[in-house]
Amino acid sequence: MTHPQPATGLRRLSLLSLGALGVVYGDIGTSPIYALRECLAHGVDPTPDNVLGVLSLIFWTLMVLITVEYQMFVLRADNRGEGGILALLALLRPQRHRGGGWLQKAAILGAALVLCDGVLTPAISVLSAVEGLEVAAPALAPAVLPITVGILLALFRIQRGGTARIGVWFGPITALWFVVMAVLGTAQIVKHPGVLAAINPVYGATFLIHEGWAAIRILGSVFLVVTGAEALYADLGHFGRRPIVYAWFGLVFPALLLCYFGQGALILNSPTPVTQPFFELAPDWALYPLIALATAATVIASQAVISGAFSLTRQAIQMGVIPRVKVVQTSAETGGQIYIPALNTLLMLVTLIVVLAAGSSGALANAYGVAISTTMIITTGMLFLAMRWRWHVPLVGAVLVCGLFLAVDVSFFSANMLRVPAGGWMVLAAAAVLYGMMRTWNWGRSNLIGMLRTETLPLPTLFSRLARERIARVPGTAVFMTAPKLGAPPALQHHLRHAHALHERVILLTVENRDLPRVAPDERLAIEPLEQGFYRLFVRYGFAESPDLPHAMEAAAAQGLPVDPTDMTYFIGRETLIVPPDMRWFDRQRERLYVFMFRNALRATDFYRIPPRQAVEIGLWVEAAVPVRARDAAGA
């Protein structure tokens, strides 16, 4: 008697683990190209004690931060299967706890830093791979930058068509990449097996003590081995925890260790100085194929980071953190396959500028790590809150576990702060600008909702007026968007004031964004009949979904709402914001920035996919007032 179910489950797990190799581990998997090289580039003599000390630090960094913290703890803090710093923020529901405002600010800062990492990863990864040509043929060194720029242009160019067709090759190519790294590293370890002694943490501790303050700078380079850590968590929703964990222990972790230790063995065995330890692992005949494979692996790693930036941006839009922008669905089967034209163009321009300005991966390494080390501290702090608020872990246990992680995170953060004058300031400056814009949008949006709330007419008052004044009703259905728990929105009042008539059926439509990635179909809609032909319709979306109101209207009609989705008019309020001259200088500048973003945000008709022929925009003049507290408008 056969039992096909276990085999089917195992096959699916294997396929998901294979897919996770390309998407989840692309970034961390390309670090061996440059990480050990940078660790020994700070005047550290390649003596046995020094090499073993650096390798020991690399081993225990991967063990503590990736194997223990992320694989065993952080990946468990999922929001209905979705991961990432904003998903964790939604899971914690900061509005229900004291100090929730600070938690939201920290998460927004972390998101801004992750987006900045979306610029550095393609730049340093692709550039470091192409630099292998300098080892194979030093005469080709002047061609490194042009080739890198060409690859990056092609990478960003293909985003508009989606990566569904070529994405099936990402896993197998990345799997081959890890196998090749493991084989090359093993060949050198066999010649110098003594390098495996670096597993002993005493070598790392002795190295740090011997180097003194200089070791802090070296720690900044050691951190390069874990710069893809946030991708583990951010891509949780694509594969689930088990495939990610299986891929790590089954292939990625062993391959990384073999490659790093193999490079160390090569350095100790070589009679001449080793400048590119990764590429010098390969024999001469395999150098060009290795460069080609490394380039493919770094392109895949860059693709994963870009896709992650798209997903994070969609989450931020749904959570009201950044302005609406155009989101294109590039796959009919996979909801996570999206393309954001504005963000893609911005990432492309900034990445090319960074590559041309730096000129080498070594120069870029000074900026790399600053953003992620800061994000990891924020993630550890939020993990502590998840352990206390969601898992109800005793305080002592949560402090002991997260205290260990935080001590390691702070050590690397301090080391990376030394890189700020040498290039890290660019990342922090970009993150600060992005954070300021995100906070301003969230602040201005809350103020706008608060001002519109004061102009809302209670529904009983509206119904009394309709009955008293015998307002004319014309055939058809009108849809007015409104915030939850509010009455007649200003757009409805404005229309009634000028048209002196209403449609037979009026839908007061509220779009609610939930603190979960996706809303179940049976929870998507809520219909509430009112009186005089009025209905309330609630449409709910998760932060990993894109709104589609016409589709929601079809579902509502199927559930009994007496409307024809093809024969209704959406009345959209188009606010024009006016900044009064008597505001405080800081608030006035902040309001002006919000007005600029508001005017350039995607129109509601495009964002909600409302057909233009069914939309009517009603202009509303709104004058900014004294800022209201965000919590007063949170329900809107």
XYZ file of C-alpha atoms in Angstrom:
636
model
C 0.000 0.000 0.000
C 1.493 3.332 -1.082
C 1.405 6.604 0.821
C 1.957 9.399 -1.727
C 1.069 12.230 0.625
C 4.387 12.334 2.579
C 6.338 12.188 -0.682
C 4.259 15.013 -2.085
C 4.839 17.078 1.066
C 8.574 16.394 0.952
C 8.721 17.341 -2.723
C 6.913 20.614 -2.068
C 9.233 21.402 0.853
C 12.249 20.672 -1.352
C 10.976 22.946 -4.119
C 10.255 25.759 -1.665
C 13.709 25.356 -0.119
C 15.251 25.508 -3.595
C 13.315 28.679 -4.346
C 14.382 30.185 -1.029
C 18.036 29.813 -2.046
C 17.715 32.436 -4.777
C 15.357 34.853 -3.086
C 16.216 34.613 0.608
C 19.912 33.739 0.585
C 21.122 35.543 -2.523
C 22.473 38.517 -0.566
C 24.174 36.660 2.269
C 25.371 34.049 -0.223
C 27.423 36.526 -2.241
C 29.207 38.026 0.784
C 32.154 35.578 0.495
C 33.231 37.432 -2.652
C 34.414 40.414 -0.612
C 33.857 39.894 3.156
C 37.098 38.137 4.186
C 39.071 40.349 1.792
C 37.770 43.434 3.601
C 38.449 41.926 7.034
C 42.149 41.658 6.186
C 42.338 45.005 4.404
C 42.840 47.100 7.544
C 46.556 46.525 7.993
C 46.080 43.053 9.496
C 49.032 40.820 8.746
C 47.924 37.407 7.390
C 49.601 35.490 10.212
C 48.050 32.185 11.366
C 46.769 33.741 14.604
C 45.188 36.679 12.792
C 43.594 34.581 10.051
C 42.224 32.074 12.558
C 40.990 34.936 14.733
C 39.059 36.555 11.876
C 37.623 33.202 10.777
C 36.518 32.524 14.348
C 34.695 35.866 14.437
C 33.010 35.062 11.122
C 31.916 31.622 12.327
C 30.417 32.829 15.593
C 28.787 35.841 13.964
C 26.954 33.539 11.563
C 26.140 31.192 14.428
C 24.756 33.740 16.907
C 23.018 36.221 14.607
C 21.755 34.030 11.776
C 21.540 30.485 13.122
C 20.250 31.333 16.592
C 18.614 34.770 16.528
C 17.012 34.828 13.096
C 16.458 31.125 12.377
C 15.236 30.185 15.855
C 13.549 33.346 17.099
C 12.904 36.136 14.596
C 11.365 33.864 11.951
C 8.803 32.754 14.541
C 7.540 36.338 14.910
C 5.432 36.158 11.767
C 2.218 38.056 11.094
C -0.069 35.354 9.649
C 2.931 34.013 7.723
C 4.247 37.408 6.594
C 7.589 38.789 7.751
C 9.493 42.055 7.699
C 9.796 44.983 10.055
C 6.464 46.585 9.064
C 4.662 43.245 9.336
C 6.124 42.897 12.831
C 4.937 46.431 13.653
C 1.399 45.502 12.577
C 1.608 42.317 14.654
C 2.573 44.245 17.795
C -0.287 46.748 17.317
C 1.531 49.643 19.007
C -1.646 51.723 19.364
C -2.744 49.327 22.120
C 0.331 49.862 24.291
C 2.020 52.722 26.084
C 4.943 54.069 24.116
C 3.474 52.737 20.890
C 4.313 55.973 19.106
C 8.024 55.413 19.670
C 7.718 51.852 18.448
C 6.086 53.073 15.237
C 8.852 55.636 14.728
C 11.536 52.976 15.216
C 9.855 50.625 12.733
C 9.530 53.393 10.144
C 13.233 54.190 10.589
C 14.044 50.509 10.107
C 11.972 50.419 6.923
C 13.790 53.496 5.604
C 17.150 51.835 6.292
C 16.085 48.621 4.537
C 15.055 50.628 1.461
C 18.475 52.312 1.459
C 20.054 48.863 1.535
C 18.210 48.236 -1.731
C 20.684 50.625 -3.343
C 23.897 49.273 -1.821
C 23.312 45.543 -2.338
C 23.097 45.628 -6.161
C 26.003 48.069 -6.291
C 28.510 46.179 -4.146
C 27.407 42.679 -5.185
C 27.582 43.094 -8.953
C 30.685 45.281 -8.814
C 32.573 42.789 -6.612
C 31.718 39.942 -9.006
C 32.853 41.800 -12.117
C 36.080 42.782 -10.322
C 37.075 39.146 -10.716
C 38.167 40.146 -14.211
C 41.058 42.018 -12.589
C 42.360 38.660 -11.350
C 41.798 36.802 -14.627
C 43.090 39.564 -16.892
C 44.489 42.704 -15.233
C 44.346 44.478 -18.603
C 40.541 44.363 -18.377
C 40.458 46.452 -15.171
C 39.267 49.620 -16.997
C 36.252 47.654 -18.311
C 34.981 46.697 -14.839
C 32.889 49.827 -14.287
C 31.296 49.920 -17.776
C 30.399 46.230 -17.561
C 28.917 46.717 -14.074
C 26.831 49.665 -15.247
C 25.567 47.660 -18.236
C 24.529 44.732 -16.025
C 22.740 47.015 -13.562
C 20.891 48.808 -16.361
C 19.704 45.472 -17.727
C 18.707 44.333 -14.223
C 16.468 47.344 -13.585
C 15.174 47.253 -17.156
C 13.692 43.758 -16.831
C 11.704 44.689 -13.717
C 8.775 46.098 -15.691
C 8.010 42.724 -17.264
C 8.261 40.812 -14.013
C 10.623 37.948 -13.249
C 8.178 35.022 -13.324
C 9.745 33.472 -16.446
C 13.372 33.725 -15.418
C 12.661 33.348 -11.698
C 12.391 29.560 -12.039
C 16.143 29.519 -12.712
C 17.082 31.548 -9.634
C 16.973 28.603 -7.237
C 18.991 26.138 -9.360
C 21.630 28.765 -10.244
C 22.006 29.789 -6.612
C 22.157 26.136 -5.541
C 24.989 25.605 -8.051
C 26.665 28.709 -6.649
C 26.654 27.345 -3.094
C 27.872 23.920 -4.237
C 30.759 25.493 -6.182
C 31.726 27.625 -3.167
C 31.702 24.546 -0.955
C 33.837 22.521 -3.384
C 36.399 25.310 -3.861
C 36.650 25.867 -0.126
C 36.954 22.150 0.669
C 39.829 21.770 -1.808
C 41.861 24.309 0.176
C 40.811 23.010 3.610
C 42.124 19.550 2.678
C 45.545 21.117 2.085
C 45.475 22.974 5.411
C 42.976 21.264 7.766
C 44.369 23.138 10.742
C 42.225 26.106 9.697
C 39.186 24.330 11.178
C 40.555 25.152 14.629
C 39.001 28.601 14.139
C 35.698 27.118 15.322
C 37.144 27.548 18.817
C 35.909 30.968 20.060
C 39.169 31.470 21.943
C 40.858 32.445 18.671
C 38.323 35.203 18.071
C 38.505 36.496 21.631
C 42.323 36.450 21.604
C 42.361 38.325 18.303
C 40.069 41.043 19.656
C 42.135 41.447 22.812
C 45.409 41.551 20.881
C 44.190 44.104 18.325
C 42.598 46.379 20.940
C 40.738 49.362 19.544
C 41.761 48.443 15.999
C 39.553 45.357 16.310
C 36.443 47.567 16.333
C 37.110 48.616 12.753
C 37.701 44.989 11.758
C 34.348 44.034 13.327
C 32.706 46.368 10.833
C 34.103 44.203 8.034
C 33.172 40.963 9.815
C 29.582 42.222 9.832
C 29.588 42.021 6.022
C 29.022 38.267 6.329
C 25.482 38.823 7.698
C 24.318 41.821 5.679
C 21.569 39.732 4.081
C 20.025 38.851 7.442
C 16.948 41.057 7.046
C 16.080 39.248 3.797
C 15.521 36.094 5.856
C 12.691 37.813 7.683
C 11.361 40.045 4.932
C 10.862 37.119 2.516
C 9.192 34.893 5.089
C 5.799 35.307 3.425
C 7.041 33.951 0.095
C 8.189 30.557 1.351
C 7.344 30.021 5.006
C 9.670 29.286 7.891
C 10.430 25.591 7.300
C 11.859 25.901 3.745
C 14.026 28.842 4.829
C 15.378 26.928 7.836
C 15.921 23.724 5.814
C 17.827 25.613 3.107
C 20.058 27.259 5.725
C 21.077 24.121 7.582
C 21.031 21.854 4.535
C 23.214 23.878 2.156
C 23.740 27.580 2.810
C 25.412 27.511 6.222
C 27.798 24.615 5.427
C 28.703 26.138 2.050
C 29.439 29.547 3.568
C 31.641 28.064 6.271
C 33.557 25.904 3.802
C 34.111 28.882 1.513
C 35.297 31.240 4.270
C 37.549 28.604 5.851
C 38.853 27.648 2.405
C 39.831 31.244 1.753
C 41.603 31.307 5.097
C 43.496 28.123 4.209
C 44.494 29.642 0.864
C 45.870 32.760 2.566
C 47.906 30.651 5.006
C 49.239 28.348 2.277
C 50.031 30.950 -0.373
C 53.687 32.017 -0.625
C 52.588 35.319 -2.187
C 50.086 37.928 -0.909
C 46.459 37.097 -1.700
C 44.474 40.147 -2.809
C 41.273 38.452 -4.011
C 40.986 35.319 -1.854
C 37.614 34.255 -3.266
C 38.543 34.269 -6.941
C 42.013 32.859 -6.222
C 40.328 29.742 -4.843
C 39.648 28.660 -8.427
C 42.243 27.105 -10.709
C 43.143 29.121 -13.792
C 40.904 27.119 -16.124
C 37.838 27.713 -13.893
C 38.338 31.427 -13.274
C 36.216 32.780 -16.119
C 33.327 30.353 -15.450
C 33.494 31.332 -11.758
C 33.306 35.024 -12.662
C 30.264 34.329 -14.847
C 28.592 32.302 -12.083
C 29.424 34.954 -9.483
C 27.919 37.640 -11.696
C 24.737 35.597 -12.143
C 24.540 34.998 -8.374
C 24.948 38.696 -7.586
C 22.300 39.635 -10.146
C 19.920 37.169 -8.472
C 20.812 38.608 -5.058
C 20.156 42.118 -6.354
C 16.852 41.004 -7.867
C 15.772 39.617 -4.506
C 16.592 42.899 -2.766
C 14.742 44.942 -5.401
C 11.673 42.696 -5.144
C 11.855 43.043 -1.367
C 11.920 46.827 -1.716
C 8.791 46.657 -3.884
C 6.987 44.508 -1.308
C 8.055 46.735 1.576
C 6.854 49.819 -0.293
C 3.433 48.286 -0.913
C 3.167 47.460 2.789
C 4.114 51.037 3.684
C 1.474 52.437 1.310
C -1.254 50.255 2.785
C -0.220 51.250 6.313
C -0.352 54.955 5.422
C 3.383 55.529 5.865
C 4.226 56.763 2.359
C 2.201 58.389 -0.445
C 0.305 56.285 -2.936
C 2.349 55.292 -5.978
C 1.584 53.113 -8.970
C 1.835 49.390 -8.215
C 1.789 47.047 -11.216
C 0.910 43.365 -10.798
C 3.309 41.480 -13.081
C 1.914 37.991 -12.471
C -1.702 36.838 -12.532
C -0.856 33.777 -10.434
C 1.504 35.190 -7.791
C 0.308 38.133 -5.706
C 3.833 38.965 -4.541
C 5.067 39.626 -8.086
C 4.735 43.415 -8.322
C 6.568 46.284 -9.987
C 6.666 49.898 -8.793
C 7.894 52.108 -11.671
C 8.752 55.194 -9.592
C 10.763 53.220 -7.032
C 12.521 51.194 -9.734
C 13.660 54.364 -11.505
C 14.839 55.934 -8.241
C 16.774 52.813 -7.214
C 18.372 52.574 -10.660
C 19.558 56.191 -10.712
C 20.918 56.154 -7.166
C 22.601 52.751 -7.641
C 24.393 53.910 -10.793
C 25.508 57.121 -9.090
C 26.848 55.146 -6.119
C 28.770 52.722 -8.359
C 30.341 55.477 -10.457
C 31.185 57.594 -7.409
C 32.751 54.734 -5.425
C 34.593 53.066 -8.299
C 35.298 49.825 -6.404
C 33.569 47.381 -4.087
C 36.201 48.113 -1.448
C 35.099 51.753 -1.316
C 31.441 50.701 -1.150
C 32.187 48.377 1.783
C 32.716 51.474 3.936
C 29.055 52.378 3.526
C 27.688 48.836 3.547
C 26.526 47.494 6.881
C 25.643 50.813 8.529
C 21.983 50.542 7.565
C 21.495 46.859 8.370
C 23.330 46.987 11.714
C 20.913 49.719 12.805
C 17.912 47.771 11.518
C 19.019 44.647 13.391
C 19.029 46.559 16.688
C 15.467 47.719 15.978
C 14.437 44.163 15.046
C 15.924 42.786 18.268
C 14.036 45.389 20.312
C 10.786 44.505 18.537
C 11.530 40.792 19.064
C 11.683 41.486 22.806
C 8.250 43.121 22.666
C 6.888 40.206 20.635
C 8.185 37.779 23.247
C 6.503 39.777 26.008
C 3.270 40.923 24.314
C 2.512 38.045 21.963
C 4.303 34.982 23.316
C 3.986 36.000 27.008
C 7.561 34.956 27.791
C 8.574 35.829 31.385
C 10.512 39.077 31.660
C 13.702 37.370 32.853
C 13.736 34.966 29.920
C 13.062 37.684 27.343
C 15.786 39.892 28.822
C 18.359 37.089 28.838
C 17.689 36.034 25.252
C 17.337 39.480 23.675
C 20.083 40.899 25.897
C 22.588 38.500 24.312
C 21.440 39.388 20.813
C 21.436 43.096 21.615
C 24.991 42.959 22.988
C 26.196 41.480 19.688
C 24.093 43.916 17.638
C 25.406 46.932 19.536
C 29.001 45.741 19.092
C 28.585 45.622 15.331
C 26.626 48.868 15.309
C 29.488 50.617 17.143
C 32.008 49.172 14.697
C 29.968 50.338 11.711
C 29.663 53.839 13.132
C 33.410 54.191 12.520
C 32.566 53.853 8.826
C 30.318 56.914 8.848
C 33.050 59.451 7.911
C 34.345 57.111 5.172
C 31.034 56.776 3.345
C 28.491 55.504 5.824
C 27.179 59.036 6.218
C 25.587 58.786 2.770
C 23.401 55.895 3.902
C 22.416 57.617 7.128
C 21.671 60.873 5.311
C 19.502 59.091 2.730
C 17.704 57.159 5.458
C 17.143 60.375 7.450
C 15.583 62.092 4.423
C 13.394 59.084 3.690
C 12.404 58.755 7.342
C 11.502 62.452 7.485
C 9.302 62.120 4.417
C 7.584 59.003 5.778
C 6.928 60.596 9.152
C 5.689 63.798 7.494
C 3.261 61.854 5.300
C 1.921 59.927 8.282
C 1.629 63.170 10.301
C -0.018 65.158 7.505
C -2.418 62.348 6.636
C -3.580 62.129 10.248
C -4.080 65.908 10.337
C -6.042 65.883 7.081
C -8.332 63.117 8.305
C -8.838 65.010 11.530
C -9.802 68.190 9.636
C -12.192 66.319 7.334
C -13.716 64.656 10.376
C -14.806 68.052 11.715
C -16.637 68.764 8.439
C -18.539 65.480 8.399
C -22.325 65.662 8.760
C -23.965 63.079 11.074
C -26.149 60.663 9.131
C -29.341 61.287 11.184
C -29.022 64.967 10.354
C -28.571 64.171 6.663
C -31.572 61.817 6.597
C -33.762 64.434 8.296
C -32.741 67.005 5.730
C -33.468 64.651 2.822
C -36.946 63.915 4.182
C -37.657 67.543 5.023
C -36.446 69.166 1.809
C -37.648 66.377 -0.465
C -34.346 66.220 -2.328
C -34.771 64.846 -5.855
C -33.501 61.286 -6.381
C -32.273 60.247 -9.800
C -31.791 56.691 -11.137
C -28.466 54.976 -10.537
C -25.934 54.390 -7.770
C -23.498 56.878 -6.258
C -20.441 55.806 -4.265
C -18.846 58.180 -1.767
C -15.691 57.182 0.061
C -15.634 57.941 3.779
C -13.654 57.111 6.883
C -15.061 54.529 9.323
C -17.478 55.612 12.058
C -18.210 58.867 10.255
C -21.314 60.280 8.649
C -21.765 62.032 5.331
C -18.343 62.932 3.917
C -17.609 66.495 2.686
C -17.703 65.313 -0.954
C -21.343 64.169 -0.537
C -22.336 67.433 1.114
C -20.597 69.433 -1.615
C -22.358 67.450 -4.338
C -25.749 67.831 -2.636
C -25.222 71.556 -2.137
C -24.581 72.182 -5.842
C -26.648 69.491 -7.584
C -29.698 69.543 -5.231
C -30.200 65.874 -6.061
C -28.944 62.418 -5.137
C -28.934 59.028 -6.778
C -31.542 56.443 -5.773
C -28.887 54.373 -4.064
C -25.938 55.843 -2.199
C -23.040 53.678 -1.040
C -20.885 55.059 1.771
C -17.702 53.123 1.029
C -14.982 52.645 3.633
C -11.665 50.972 2.818
C -10.118 49.494 5.956
C -6.480 48.434 6.165
C -6.037 45.541 8.572
C -3.010 44.623 10.696
C -2.506 41.360 8.812
C -1.028 40.565 5.398
C -4.157 39.261 3.670
C -7.851 39.287 4.455
C -9.859 36.082 4.019
C -12.523 36.270 1.264
C -15.355 35.768 3.743
C -14.093 38.711 5.811
C -13.454 41.041 2.892
C -16.855 42.763 2.862
C -19.402 44.001 5.389
C -22.701 45.443 4.144
C -24.920 47.551 6.394
C -28.300 48.751 5.033
C -29.274 52.172 6.344
C -32.365 54.119 5.235
C -33.584 56.133 2.280
C -31.537 54.046 -0.152
C -28.254 54.438 1.765
C -25.859 51.570 2.456
C -22.564 51.303 4.272
C -19.999 49.072 2.610
C -16.755 48.136 4.338
C -13.986 46.686 2.144
C -10.999 45.301 4.028
C -7.462 44.728 2.745
C -4.270 43.488 4.315
C -0.944 45.304 4.078
C 0.321 42.818 1.452
C -2.646 43.362 -0.896
C -3.466 45.934 -3.561
C -6.990 47.428 -3.469
C -9.386 46.738 -6.357
C -12.726 48.444 -5.734
C -14.534 47.347 -8.946
C -13.780 43.738 -8.051
C -14.996 44.384 -4.496
C -18.230 45.867 -5.872
C -18.828 42.730 -7.944
C -18.410 40.630 -4.804
C -20.781 42.933 -2.892
C -23.422 42.609 -5.619
C -23.081 38.843 -5.425
C -23.733 39.076 -1.678
C -26.983 40.956 -2.115
C -26.100 44.626 -2.451
C -28.651 45.926 -5.011
C -26.205 47.564 -7.406
C -24.848 47.079 -10.889
C -21.035 47.471 -10.650
C -20.854 48.619 -14.277
C -23.490 51.320 -13.776
C -22.396 53.352 -10.787
C -20.579 56.629 -10.261
C -17.714 57.059 -7.816
C -17.538 60.566 -6.327
C -13.979 61.169 -5.170
C -12.992 64.142 -3.039
C -9.942 65.879 -4.455
C -8.587 68.046 -1.653
C -6.499 71.138 -2.320
C -4.449 71.916 0.753
C -3.677 75.484 1.729
C -0.896 76.335 4.161
C -1.866 79.372 6.300
C 0.875 81.960 6.848
C 0.374 82.139 10.627
C 1.615 78.578 11.345
C 4.845 78.064 13.243
C 7.861 77.972 10.928
C 8.619 74.265 11.479
C 4.984 73.190 11.090
C 4.664 75.356 7.990
C 7.680 73.739 6.317
C 6.469 70.314 7.276
C 2.996 71.075 5.942
C 4.483 72.307 2.683
C 6.409 69.065 2.302
C 3.208 67.123 2.910
C 1.338 69.254 0.370
C 4.070 68.568 -2.194
C 3.850 64.804 -1.625
C 0.042 64.941 -1.572
C -0.128 66.679 -4.939
C 2.263 64.196 -6.512
C 0.730 61.060 -5.017
C -1.134 58.642 -7.243
C -4.733 59.673 -7.759
C -7.318 57.701 -5.806
C -9.009 56.570 -9.034
C -5.775 54.927 -10.211
C -4.821 53.492 -6.825
C -8.217 51.866 -6.283
C -8.464 50.853 -9.976
C -11.666 52.810 -10.519
C -12.555 53.102 -14.231
C -12.111 56.761 -15.284
C -15.492 56.811 -17.061
C -17.181 55.968 -13.739
C -15.344 58.557 -11.618
C -16.215 62.153 -10.766
C -13.743 64.207 -8.767
C -15.103 66.929 -6.474
C -12.680 69.683 -5.557
C -12.443 70.574 -1.874
C -10.371 73.389 -0.405
C -8.892 72.467 2.951
C -6.864 74.862 5.060
C -4.285 73.310 7.347
C -5.018 73.869 10.999
C -3.232 73.254 14.282
C -1.870 69.691 14.070
C -4.065 67.064 15.682
C -2.708 64.073 17.545
C -2.267 61.058 15.337
C -4.232 58.897 17.752
C -7.305 61.114 17.324
C -7.446 60.131 13.664
C -6.159 56.591 13.993
C -9.595 55.154 13.503
C -9.877 56.862 10.136
